[in-house]
Amino acid sequence: MIRKITYRQLYILVATMLAVTSCTGDDTLTDTKVPMTFTCNAIAQTRAGGDSVDYDGPAFGVAAIHHGRSNRPTADVTTYIDNARVSKQNSVWATNPIYYWPHQGTMHFAAYSPYIADFTNSPVSITLPRQYGEGYTYSGTIDGETNLMFADEQYGSYDNFQDGSVPIIFNHALTQVRFRAKMSAASAGTTFNIKSLKLINIRSRGNAQFTHNGTSWNTENRDSLWTVEKTFPVGSIYDAQHLDDDTVSTTGMTGITDTPKEFPDTFYLMPQQLYADTESQYLQQLQVTYTITSGSVEGAPITKTVPLKNVGTIDKWTVNKSVLYTLIVEAGKPLTLTVTAQPWTLEEFTNVFSNTVTVNTEPGNDGRIKWTAGTYEKIEADKVVLKDDISIPAELKFTIAGPLGNTWQAILVTKSGDPGAFILSQTEGAIGEECTLTIKAKQQNTSNVSNQAELLFVVRTSSGILPVDILTTLGEGNNYTIIQNINK
C-alpha cells in the first residue's frame, strides 16, 4: 500500500540512556547519574526515491539551562549544556562528553539542526533561548542548501519526562523549493533537454524570531517571520548545483517528455514576498536554457526567463512550506510555469506492517479518542477544558490497532503557561489494547495566563518513531489541546 503522509513537524524522540561512562558538571547537579543521551529515530524528510522512515540526518545542536531548585523558570539560571554537538555513535545519538540529569531543579531544552560549532563565523547566526518561551533568533545569509530547523522548547525536571527522555519536535525555518519539467501533450513526438536552470534575484539575507508558544510561530502569517536585510542586485544568480553567484555548472536533464521529471536539487530558501514584472526591479525569476529534439535532430539552445510569482496561486514563500514548480514547454510556444504550495511533504513510501499505524474507525469498533462525559468542563472543537476542581481528571479512552508488538507513547507539548502544569496517568502502553488515560492539573492555576498543552501520540518500533495522526475525530493530523483556566 502506498500512503502519502504530510507533516508540519519532524518528530525526534530522545529515548535511550547509556551506561555511566563519564561525568560533566559538579556533583550537586549530576548525582542522579542518569545520562542524557539521544537516540534519534523519526520520520525523516525523505528525498526522491527514498523509502526509509528512519531519521538519519546530520548532527544537531542542543542547549540546556538549569533553573535552580525552586521550580521557577527565572530562578538561579545556569548554563548546563552550551550548544553541544549531538552525533551518532554506534547507532546511538549522544554528546561527547555525556551530560547527566540534575538531582534538583528543572531543565530548559532547546535544539536546532544542523549543528553549527561557531555562530560568530557562520553565515547564519542562531541565538538559542535561555528562558522558556523566549524563542530562537536567526540572522544571516541563507545558502540554499542547508535545511535549517528549530525545536519546540521543553521545560521540566527529570520526573516530568518518562525515563528521562525529552521529546524534541523540530519545525522547518525555511521554504523548500523544488522543480520539475515536462513537454506539453501538444508536442508529442519531441523531447526537450534542460541545459541550465537558474534562480535570479532571490532574497537570501534576513533575520527571524521563532517561539513555539508565542505569537510568532502560532500566527498563520508566517512569511512575516523573516525580515529581508538585503536583496540581490539584478543579474545575481542562484545556480542549480551550488548556488554560487554568477556561476553556471548544472549537468542538465535530457529526454524530457510529457511525463513530468523532477530535478534532484532541492533548495532551502528564505521565505519572501514574490514580485511580478511591474512590481519590483528585483523580481525573482527562473531562467532556463534548453533545446528541443525532434526525431534525432537537436535544435539550437533557447533561453527563457519567467517570474516565479504565479498570480492567483502563490505570491509568496512561507515558513515550513514546500513549493513545487513545473516547467511546461511546447514547441513554438512561450515557456509556462505552474506552481503548487503545500505543507512540508514526505515522499510516498511503501508501508509494511511494522511501519503502519492503524486505528479502527468502524461504528461499534471505533478506536479513536473518546472523552468520558462528566470528567471535563467542556469540549469545543479541539479544545478540552479541565474542571476547576483539580481532583477530577479528564478521562479518555482509545485503542491503537497496529502495528502490533510495539508501544505507543503520549507527549504533552506546552503551548502556553506552566510547562509542568499537567500530569498524565500513563505515558505509554501496548499497541492493540484499549487504554484509559487521565489528564489532571498538577495544582491550581494562580497565574494570569491559561495553561495549555497539545496532546500528541507516537508509536515506537524497532525501526523508528511513527507519528500517530489519525487518533482523533478532528481530521488527520489534528490533535486535542488541554486547557486549565486561570483559577477563579
CSV table of C-alpha atoms in Angstrom, one decimal:
chain,number,residue,atom,x,y,z
A,1,MET,CA,0.0,0.0,0.0
A,2,ILE,CA,1.3,3.5,-0.9
A,3,ARG,CA,0.4,6.2,1.6
A,4,LYS,CA,1.4,9.9,1.3
A,5,ILE,CA,2.0,11.5,4.7
A,6,THR,CA,2.3,15.2,5.3
A,7,TYR,CA,3.8,16.6,8.5
A,8,ARG,CA,4.2,20.1,9.8
A,9,GLN,CA,6.8,18.8,12.3
A,10,LEU,CA,9.7,16.4,12.4
A,11,TYR,CA,9.5,14.2,15.5
A,12,ILE,CA,12.6,13.1,17.2
A,13,LEU,CA,12.2,11.1,20.4
A,14,VAL,CA,15.1,11.1,22.9
A,15,ALA,CA,14.6,7.6,24.4
A,16,THR,CA,17.8,5.7,25.1
A,17,MET,CA,20.2,6.0,28.0
A,18,LEU,CA,23.8,5.0,28.0
A,19,ALA,CA,25.7,3.4,30.9
A,20,VAL,CA,27.6,5.9,33.0
A,21,THR,CA,31.0,6.4,31.4
A,22,SER,CA,31.9,9.9,32.2
A,23,CYS,CA,30.7,12.9,34.3
A,24,THR,CA,30.0,16.5,33.3
A,25,GLY,CA,29.2,19.3,35.8
A,26,ASP,CA,29.5,19.3,39.6
A,27,ASP,CA,28.2,16.6,41.9
A,28,THR,CA,25.3,18.7,43.1
A,29,LEU,CA,23.8,18.8,39.7
A,30,THR,CA,24.7,15.3,38.4
A,31,ASP,CA,24.2,13.0,41.4
A,32,THR,CA,21.3,11.1,39.7
A,33,LYS,CA,23.9,9.5,37.4
A,34,VAL,CA,21.2,9.3,34.8
A,35,PRO,CA,22.8,10.3,31.4
A,36,MET,CA,21.2,12.5,28.8
A,37,THR,CA,21.6,10.6,25.5
A,38,PHE,CA,19.8,11.0,22.2
A,39,THR,CA,18.7,8.0,20.1
A,40,CYS,CA,17.1,9.7,17.1
A,41,ASN,CA,14.5,7.6,15.3
A,42,ALA,CA,12.0,9.6,13.3
A,43,ILE,CA,10.2,10.0,10.1
A,44,ALA,CA,12.8,11.9,8.1
A,45,GLN,CA,12.4,14.3,5.2
A,46,THR,CA,12.8,11.6,2.5
A,47,ARG,CA,14.4,12.6,-0.8
A,48,ALA,CA,13.1,11.5,-4.1
A,49,GLY,CA,13.4,7.7,-4.4
A,50,GLY,CA,13.8,7.1,-0.7
A,51,ASP,CA,11.7,4.7,1.3
A,52,SER,CA,13.2,4.8,4.7
A,53,VAL,CA,11.3,6.0,7.8
A,54,ASP,CA,14.4,6.2,10.0
A,55,TYR,CA,15.9,9.6,10.8
A,56,ASP,CA,19.4,9.7,9.6
A,57,GLY,CA,20.0,13.5,9.4
A,58,PRO,CA,23.1,15.5,10.3
A,59,ALA,CA,24.4,16.2,13.7
A,60,PHE,CA,22.3,18.7,15.6
A,61,GLY,CA,22.9,21.1,18.4
A,62,VAL,CA,21.4,21.0,21.9
A,63,ALA,CA,21.5,23.6,24.7
A,64,ALA,CA,20.1,23.2,28.2
A,65,ILE,CA,19.7,25.7,31.0
A,66,HIS,CA,19.4,24.6,34.7
A,67,HIS,CA,16.8,26.6,36.7
A,68,GLY,CA,17.9,26.1,40.3
A,69,ARG,CA,15.9,24.3,42.9
A,70,SER,CA,12.8,26.5,43.1
A,71,ASN,CA,11.0,25.0,40.1
A,72,ARG,CA,10.6,28.6,38.6
A,73,PRO,CA,11.8,29.3,35.1
A,74,THR,CA,13.5,32.6,36.2
A,75,ALA,CA,15.3,31.3,39.2
A,76,ASP,CA,19.1,30.5,39.5
A,77,VAL,CA,19.7,30.3,35.8
A,78,THR,CA,22.9,28.3,34.9
A,79,THR,CA,24.0,27.2,31.5
A,80,TYR,CA,24.2,23.4,31.8
A,81,ILE,CA,24.7,22.4,28.1
A,82,ASP,CA,26.2,25.1,25.9
A,83,ASN,CA,25.5,24.2,22.2
A,84,ALA,CA,26.6,20.6,22.4
A,85,ARG,CA,27.0,18.6,19.2
A,86,VAL,CA,24.8,15.5,19.1
A,87,SER,CA,26.1,12.9,16.7
A,88,LYS,CA,25.5,9.2,16.0
A,89,GLN,CA,27.9,6.9,17.9
A,90,ASN,CA,27.4,3.2,17.4
A,91,SER,CA,23.7,3.6,16.5
A,92,VAL,CA,23.1,6.0,19.5
A,93,TRP,CA,22.9,9.7,19.2
A,94,ALA,CA,24.9,11.3,22.0
A,95,THR,CA,27.0,14.2,23.2
A,96,ASN,CA,30.7,13.8,24.0
A,97,PRO,CA,31.2,14.0,26.9
A,98,ILE,CA,27.9,12.8,28.3
A,99,TYR,CA,25.7,15.0,30.4
A,100,TYR,CA,23.6,13.8,33.4
A,101,TRP,CA,20.2,14.7,34.8
A,102,PRO,CA,20.5,17.1,37.8
A,103,HIS,CA,19.2,15.8,41.1
A,104,GLN,CA,17.3,19.0,41.8
A,105,GLY,CA,15.8,21.9,39.9
A,106,THR,CA,14.4,22.0,36.4
A,107,MET,CA,15.9,22.0,32.9
A,108,HIS,CA,15.0,24.0,29.8
A,109,PHE,CA,16.0,22.4,26.5
A,110,ALA,CA,16.4,23.9,23.1
A,111,ALA,CA,17.6,22.2,19.9
A,112,TYR,CA,18.3,23.1,16.3
A,113,SER,CA,19.6,21.4,13.1
A,114,PRO,CA,22.1,21.1,11.6
A,115,TYR,CA,24.8,21.7,14.2
A,116,ILE,CA,26.9,24.9,13.9
A,117,ALA,CA,30.1,25.0,16.0
A,118,ASP,CA,30.8,28.7,15.9
A,119,PHE,CA,27.9,31.1,15.3
A,120,THR,CA,30.2,34.1,15.1
A,121,ASN,CA,31.9,32.8,12.0
A,122,SER,CA,28.9,31.1,10.4
A,123,PRO,CA,26.8,32.6,7.6
A,124,VAL,CA,23.8,32.1,9.8
A,125,SER,CA,23.9,33.0,13.5
A,126,ILE,CA,21.4,31.5,15.8
A,127,THR,CA,20.6,32.8,19.3
A,128,LEU,CA,19.2,30.0,21.4
A,129,PRO,CA,16.6,30.7,24.1
A,130,ARG,CA,17.7,30.9,27.7
A,131,GLN,CA,14.2,31.4,29.2
A,132,TYR,CA,11.3,29.2,28.4
A,133,GLY,CA,9.2,30.7,25.6
A,134,GLU,CA,11.9,33.1,24.6
A,135,GLY,CA,12.4,31.6,21.2
A,136,TYR,CA,15.2,31.4,18.6
A,137,THR,CA,16.6,34.3,16.7
A,138,TYR,CA,18.1,33.6,13.2
A,139,SER,CA,20.2,36.2,11.4
A,140,GLY,CA,22.4,36.0,8.3
A,141,THR,CA,22.6,34.6,4.8
A,142,ILE,CA,20.7,31.5,3.7
A,143,ASP,CA,22.9,29.4,1.4
A,144,GLY,CA,20.1,27.5,-0.2
A,145,GLU,CA,21.5,24.1,0.6
A,146,THR,CA,21.0,23.9,4.4
A,147,ASN,CA,17.7,22.8,5.8
A,148,LEU,CA,17.6,24.9,9.0
A,149,MET,CA,15.3,23.7,11.7
A,150,PHE,CA,14.5,24.7,15.3
A,151,ALA,CA,12.8,22.6,18.1
A,152,ASP,CA,9.9,23.4,20.3
A,153,GLU,CA,11.3,24.3,23.7
A,154,GLN,CA,10.9,21.8,26.6
A,155,TYR,CA,11.0,22.6,30.3
A,156,GLY,CA,10.8,20.3,33.3
A,157,SER,CA,12.7,18.1,35.8
A,158,TYR,CA,13.7,14.5,35.3
A,159,ASP,CA,10.4,13.5,36.8
A,160,ASN,CA,8.5,15.3,34.1
A,161,PHE,CA,9.9,13.1,31.3
A,162,GLN,CA,9.2,9.4,31.1
A,163,ASP,CA,12.5,7.6,31.9
A,164,GLY,CA,14.3,11.0,31.5
A,165,SER,CA,13.6,11.1,27.7
A,166,VAL,CA,12.9,14.5,26.2
A,167,PRO,CA,10.7,14.8,23.1
A,168,ILE,CA,12.4,17.2,20.6
A,169,ILE,CA,10.0,18.4,18.0
A,170,PHE,CA,11.6,20.1,15.0
A,171,ASN,CA,10.0,22.8,12.8
A,172,HIS,CA,11.3,24.0,9.4
A,173,ALA,CA,12.6,27.6,9.4
A,174,LEU,CA,12.7,27.9,5.6
A,175,THR,CA,10.8,27.2,2.4
A,176,GLN,CA,11.5,24.1,0.4
A,177,VAL,CA,11.6,24.8,-3.3
A,178,ARG,CA,11.7,22.1,-6.0
A,179,PHE,CA,11.4,22.0,-9.8
A,180,ARG,CA,10.2,19.5,-12.4
A,181,ALA,CA,9.7,19.8,-16.1
A,182,LYS,CA,7.6,18.3,-18.9
A,183,MET,CA,6.6,18.7,-22.5
A,184,SER,CA,3.1,19.7,-23.4
A,185,ALA,CA,1.0,16.9,-24.8
A,186,ALA,CA,0.6,19.1,-28.0
A,187,SER,CA,4.3,18.4,-28.7
A,188,ALA,CA,4.1,14.7,-28.8
A,189,GLY,CA,7.0,13.0,-30.7
A,190,THR,CA,9.5,15.5,-29.4
A,191,THR,CA,11.6,15.9,-26.3
A,192,PHE,CA,13.5,18.7,-24.6
A,193,ASN,CA,16.7,19.0,-22.7
A,194,ILE,CA,17.5,21.3,-19.8
A,195,LYS,CA,21.0,22.8,-20.2
A,196,SER,CA,20.9,25.2,-17.2
A,197,LEU,CA,18.4,26.2,-14.6
A,198,LYS,CA,19.0,29.4,-12.6
A,199,LEU,CA,17.2,31.4,-9.9
A,200,ILE,CA,17.6,35.1,-10.2
A,201,ASN,CA,17.2,37.9,-7.6
A,202,ILE,CA,16.4,35.6,-4.7
A,203,ARG,CA,16.4,37.3,-1.3
A,204,SER,CA,18.9,35.5,0.8
A,205,ARG,CA,19.8,37.6,3.8
A,206,GLY,CA,17.5,38.4,6.7
A,207,ASN,CA,16.5,37.6,10.2
A,208,ALA,CA,13.7,35.9,12.1
A,209,GLN,CA,12.3,35.2,15.5
A,210,PHE,CA,10.7,31.8,16.3
A,211,THR,CA,8.9,30.8,19.5
A,212,HIS,CA,6.7,27.7,19.6
A,213,ASN,CA,4.2,29.1,22.2
A,214,GLY,CA,4.3,32.8,21.4
A,215,THR,CA,2.5,34.9,18.9
A,216,SER,CA,5.2,34.5,16.2
A,217,TRP,CA,5.1,30.7,15.5
A,218,ASN,CA,1.4,30.4,16.0
A,219,THR,CA,0.4,33.0,13.5
A,220,GLU,CA,-0.8,31.9,10.1
A,221,ASN,CA,1.1,34.9,8.5
A,222,ARG,CA,4.4,33.1,8.9
A,223,ASP,CA,6.0,34.8,5.9
A,224,SER,CA,6.3,37.9,8.2
A,225,LEU,CA,8.7,36.0,10.5
A,226,TRP,CA,11.6,36.6,8.1
A,227,THR,CA,12.7,40.2,7.5
A,228,VAL,CA,14.8,40.9,4.4
A,229,GLU,CA,18.0,42.8,5.1
A,230,LYS,CA,19.5,42.7,1.6
A,231,THR,CA,18.3,42.0,-1.9
A,232,PHE,CA,20.5,40.6,-4.7
A,233,PRO,CA,21.3,43.1,-7.5
A,234,VAL,CA,19.8,42.4,-10.9
A,235,GLY,CA,21.8,39.7,-12.6
A,236,SER,CA,22.9,37.8,-9.4
A,237,ILE,CA,22.2,34.1,-9.8
A,238,TYR,CA,21.5,31.1,-7.6
A,239,ASP,CA,23.0,28.2,-9.6
A,240,ALA,CA,21.0,25.0,-9.5
A,241,GLN,CA,24.0,23.0,-8.3
A,242,HIS,CA,26.0,25.2,-6.0
A,243,LEU,CA,24.1,28.5,-5.7
A,244,ASP,CA,27.2,30.5,-6.4
A,245,ASP,CA,26.8,34.0,-7.7
A,246,ASP,CA,27.2,34.2,-11.5
A,247,THR,CA,28.2,30.6,-11.8
A,248,VAL,CA,26.6,28.0,-14.1
A,249,SER,CA,27.6,24.4,-13.6
A,250,THR,CA,24.4,22.4,-13.9
A,251,THR,CA,24.6,19.0,-15.6
A,252,GLY,CA,21.2,19.5,-17.0
A,253,MET,CA,18.4,16.9,-17.7
A,254,THR,CA,17.7,15.3,-21.1
A,255,GLY,CA,14.9,13.5,-22.9
A,256,ILE,CA,12.0,15.2,-21.1
A,257,THR,CA,8.6,14.2,-22.5
A,258,ASP,CA,5.0,14.8,-21.4
A,259,THR,CA,5.7,12.8,-18.2
A,260,PRO,CA,7.0,15.2,-15.5
A,261,LYS,CA,10.6,14.6,-14.5
A,262,GLU,CA,11.7,16.1,-11.2
A,263,PHE,CA,15.2,17.7,-10.7
A,264,PRO,CA,17.3,16.1,-8.0
A,265,ASP,CA,18.2,19.5,-6.5
A,266,THR,CA,16.1,20.8,-3.5
A,267,PHE,CA,16.5,24.4,-2.4
A,268,TYR,CA,16.0,25.6,1.2
A,269,LEU,CA,15.4,29.3,0.7
A,270,MET,CA,14.4,32.3,2.8
A,271,PRO,CA,10.6,32.9,3.0
A,272,GLN,CA,9.8,36.1,1.0
A,273,GLN,CA,7.3,38.0,-1.0
A,274,LEU,CA,7.4,37.3,-4.7
A,275,TYR,CA,7.1,40.0,-7.3
A,276,ALA,CA,5.9,40.2,-10.9
A,277,ASP,CA,7.2,42.3,-13.8
A,278,THR,CA,5.6,45.6,-12.9
A,279,GLU,CA,6.1,45.3,-9.1
A,280,SER,CA,9.8,45.4,-8.5
A,281,GLN,CA,13.0,45.8,-10.4
A,282,TYR,CA,14.3,42.9,-8.3
A,283,LEU,CA,11.6,40.5,-9.3
A,284,GLN,CA,12.5,36.8,-8.6
A,285,GLN,CA,12.8,34.9,-11.8
A,286,LEU,CA,13.6,31.4,-13.2
A,287,GLN,CA,15.9,31.4,-16.2
A,288,VAL,CA,16.0,28.2,-18.3
A,289,THR,CA,18.3,27.3,-21.2
A,290,TYR,CA,17.0,24.3,-23.1
A,291,THR,CA,16.9,22.6,-26.5
A,292,ILE,CA,14.1,20.7,-28.3
A,293,THR,CA,14.8,17.4,-30.0
A,294,SER,CA,12.6,16.2,-32.8
A,295,GLY,CA,13.4,12.8,-34.1
A,296,SER,CA,17.2,12.7,-33.9
A,297,VAL,CA,17.8,16.4,-34.5
A,298,GLU,CA,18.5,18.6,-31.6
A,299,GLY,CA,17.8,22.3,-32.1
A,300,ALA,CA,19.7,25.4,-31.1
A,301,PRO,CA,19.7,26.4,-27.4
A,302,ILE,CA,16.8,28.6,-26.3
A,303,THR,CA,16.9,30.8,-23.1
A,304,LYS,CA,13.7,31.9,-21.5
A,305,THR,CA,13.1,33.8,-18.2
A,306,VAL,CA,9.8,33.8,-16.3
A,307,PRO,CA,8.7,35.3,-13.0
A,308,LEU,CA,8.4,32.9,-10.1
A,309,LYS,CA,5.3,34.7,-8.9
A,310,ASN,CA,2.2,32.8,-10.0
A,311,VAL,CA,-0.8,35.2,-9.7
A,312,GLY,CA,-3.8,33.6,-8.2
A,313,THR,CA,-1.9,30.5,-6.9
A,314,ILE,CA,1.1,31.7,-4.9
A,315,ASP,CA,2.6,35.1,-4.4
A,316,LYS,CA,5.0,34.3,-1.5
A,317,TRP,CA,7.2,31.6,0.0
A,318,THR,CA,6.3,30.9,3.6
A,319,VAL,CA,7.9,29.1,6.6
A,320,ASN,CA,7.5,25.3,6.7
A,321,LYS,CA,6.0,25.1,3.2
A,322,SER,CA,7.1,23.1,0.2
A,323,VAL,CA,6.8,24.8,-3.2
A,324,LEU,CA,6.9,22.7,-6.4
A,325,TYR,CA,7.3,24.5,-9.7
A,326,THR,CA,6.5,22.7,-13.0
A,327,LEU,CA,8.1,23.9,-16.3
A,328,ILE,CA,5.9,23.2,-19.3
A,329,VAL,CA,7.4,23.5,-22.8
A,330,GLU,CA,5.5,23.4,-26.1
A,331,ALA,CA,7.4,23.7,-29.4
A,332,GLY,CA,7.0,27.2,-30.8
A,333,LYS,CA,5.1,28.5,-27.7
A,334,PRO,CA,6.1,30.5,-24.7
A,335,LEU,CA,7.5,28.7,-21.7
A,336,THR,CA,4.9,28.4,-18.9
A,337,LEU,CA,5.4,27.8,-15.2
A,338,THR,CA,2.9,26.3,-12.8
A,339,VAL,CA,3.3,26.0,-9.0
A,340,THR,CA,1.9,24.1,-6.1
A,341,ALA,CA,2.3,25.1,-2.5
A,342,GLN,CA,1.8,22.5,0.3
A,343,PRO,CA,2.8,21.6,3.8
A,344,TRP,CA,6.3,20.0,4.1
A,345,THR,CA,5.7,16.7,2.4
A,346,LEU,CA,7.4,13.4,2.7
A,347,GLU,CA,7.8,11.3,-0.4
A,348,GLU,CA,5.5,8.4,-0.9
A,349,PHE,CA,6.8,5.1,0.5
A,350,THR,CA,5.6,1.6,0.7
A,351,ASN,CA,4.2,0.8,4.1
A,352,VAL,CA,4.9,-2.6,5.5
A,353,PHE,CA,3.0,-3.9,8.5
A,354,SER,CA,5.7,-2.9,11.0
A,355,ASN,CA,5.7,0.7,9.8
A,356,THR,CA,1.9,1.3,9.6
A,357,VAL,CA,-0.1,3.0,12.4
A,358,THR,CA,-3.7,1.9,12.2
A,359,VAL,CA,-6.8,2.9,14.2
A,360,ASN,CA,-10.2,1.3,13.6
A,361,THR,CA,-13.0,3.8,12.6
A,362,GLU,CA,-15.9,1.4,12.1
A,363,PRO,CA,-19.1,2.1,14.1
A,364,GLY,CA,-19.1,-0.1,17.2
A,365,ASN,CA,-15.3,-0.7,16.9
A,366,ASP,CA,-14.0,2.9,16.7
A,367,GLY,CA,-10.6,3.1,18.4
A,368,ARG,CA,-10.3,6.9,18.2
A,369,ILE,CA,-10.2,9.0,21.3
A,370,LYS,CA,-13.5,9.2,23.3
A,371,TRP,CA,-13.7,11.6,26.2
A,372,THR,CA,-15.7,10.4,29.2
A,373,ALA,CA,-18.7,12.6,29.9
A,374,GLY,CA,-18.6,14.5,33.2
A,375,THR,CA,-14.8,14.4,33.6
A,376,TYR,CA,-14.2,17.7,31.8
A,377,GLU,CA,-15.7,21.2,31.9
A,378,LYS,CA,-16.3,21.4,28.1
A,379,ILE,CA,-15.0,20.5,24.7
A,380,GLU,CA,-15.0,23.0,21.9
A,381,ALA,CA,-13.6,21.6,18.6
A,382,ASP,CA,-10.0,20.7,19.6
A,383,LYS,CA,-10.1,22.4,23.0
A,384,VAL,CA,-10.6,20.3,26.1
A,385,VAL,CA,-11.1,22.4,29.2
A,386,LEU,CA,-10.5,20.8,32.6
A,387,LYS,CA,-12.7,21.2,35.5
A,388,ASP,CA,-11.8,23.8,38.1
A,389,ASP,CA,-11.7,21.0,40.7
A,390,ILE,CA,-8.2,19.7,40.2
A,391,SER,CA,-9.1,16.4,42.0
A,392,ILE,CA,-11.3,15.5,38.9
A,393,PRO,CA,-9.1,14.5,36.0
A,394,ALA,CA,-10.3,14.4,32.4
A,395,GLU,CA,-10.6,10.8,31.1
A,396,LEU,CA,-10.2,9.5,27.6
A,397,LYS,CA,-10.2,6.0,26.0
A,398,PHE,CA,-8.6,4.9,22.8
A,399,THR,CA,-7.2,1.8,21.0
A,400,ILE,CA,-4.3,2.0,18.5
A,401,ALA,CA,-4.8,-1.2,16.5
A,402,GLY,CA,-1.3,-1.5,14.9
A,403,PRO,CA,1.5,-2.2,14.4
A,404,LEU,CA,1.1,-5.0,17.0
A,405,GLY,CA,4.0,-5.8,19.2
A,406,ASN,CA,5.1,-2.2,19.6
A,407,THR,CA,4.5,0.6,22.1
A,408,TRP,CA,2.6,3.9,21.9
A,409,GLN,CA,3.8,7.0,23.8
A,410,ALA,CA,1.9,10.1,24.9
A,411,ILE,CA,3.5,13.5,24.9
A,412,LEU,CA,2.2,16.9,26.2
A,413,VAL,CA,3.7,19.8,24.3
A,414,THR,CA,3.3,23.1,26.1
A,415,LYS,CA,1.6,25.9,24.1
A,416,SER,CA,1.2,28.5,26.9
A,417,GLY,CA,1.6,28.8,30.7
A,418,ASP,CA,3.4,26.4,33.0
A,419,PRO,CA,5.3,23.6,31.2
A,420,GLY,CA,4.7,21.3,34.1
A,421,ALA,CA,1.0,22.0,34.6
A,422,PHE,CA,-0.4,18.6,33.6
A,423,ILE,CA,0.0,15.0,34.8
A,424,LEU,CA,-0.6,12.0,32.6
A,425,SER,CA,-1.8,8.9,34.4
A,426,GLN,CA,0.1,6.8,31.8
A,427,THR,CA,2.6,7.9,29.2
A,428,GLU,CA,3.0,4.6,27.2
A,429,GLY,CA,1.2,1.3,26.6
A,430,ALA,CA,0.9,-1.7,24.3
A,431,ILE,CA,-0.4,-1.5,20.8
A,432,GLY,CA,-3.7,-3.4,20.3
A,433,GLU,CA,-5.1,-2.9,23.8
A,434,GLU,CA,-7.7,-0.4,24.9
A,435,CYS,CA,-6.3,2.3,27.1
A,436,THR,CA,-8.0,4.5,29.7
A,437,LEU,CA,-5.9,7.7,30.2
A,438,THR,CA,-6.4,10.6,32.5
A,439,ILE,CA,-5.1,14.1,32.5
A,440,LYS,CA,-5.2,16.3,35.5
A,441,ALA,CA,-3.8,19.6,36.6
A,442,LYS,CA,-0.8,19.4,39.0
A,443,GLN,CA,-2.0,22.4,41.0
A,444,GLN,CA,-4.3,25.4,41.0
A,445,ASN,CA,-3.5,27.9,38.2
A,446,THR,CA,-2.9,31.2,40.1
A,447,SER,CA,-1.1,32.8,37.2
A,448,ASN,CA,-2.5,35.4,34.7
A,449,VAL,CA,-2.5,33.0,31.7
A,450,SER,CA,-4.2,29.7,31.0
A,451,ASN,CA,-2.1,26.6,30.9
A,452,GLN,CA,-2.4,24.9,27.5
A,453,ALA,CA,-0.6,21.8,26.1
A,454,GLU,CA,-1.1,19.8,22.9
A,455,LEU,CA,-1.6,16.0,23.4
A,456,LEU,CA,0.5,14.1,20.9
A,457,PHE,CA,1.0,10.4,20.4
A,458,VAL,CA,3.8,8.4,18.7
A,459,VAL,CA,4.4,4.7,18.2
A,460,ARG,CA,7.9,3.3,18.9
A,461,THR,CA,9.0,0.5,16.7
A,462,SER,CA,12.3,-1.3,16.2
A,463,SER,CA,12.9,0.8,13.1
A,464,GLY,CA,11.9,4.2,14.4
A,465,ILE,CA,9.3,6.6,15.7
A,466,LEU,CA,5.9,6.8,13.9
A,467,PRO,CA,3.6,9.8,14.4
A,468,VAL,CA,0.0,9.0,15.2
A,469,ASP,CA,-2.1,11.4,13.2
A,470,ILE,CA,-5.4,9.5,12.9
A,471,LEU,CA,-6.3,9.1,16.6
A,472,THR,CA,-8.9,11.9,16.9
A,473,THR,CA,-12.2,12.6,15.2
A,474,LEU,CA,-10.9,16.1,14.3
A,475,GLY,CA,-9.3,15.1,11.0
A,476,GLU,CA,-5.9,13.7,10.1
A,477,GLY,CA,-3.0,15.4,11.8
A,478,ASN,CA,-5.2,17.4,14.2
A,479,ASN,CA,-4.7,16.9,18.0
A,480,TYR,CA,-6.5,18.0,21.1
A,481,THR,CA,-5.3,20.9,23.3
A,482,ILE,CA,-5.7,20.5,27.0
A,483,ILE,CA,-6.6,23.7,28.9
A,484,GLN,CA,-6.5,24.7,32.5
A,485,ASN,CA,-8.2,28.1,33.0
A,486,ILE,CA,-7.0,30.7,35.5
A,487,ASN,CA,-8.1,29.9,39.0
A,488,LYS,CA,-11.4,31.7,39.7
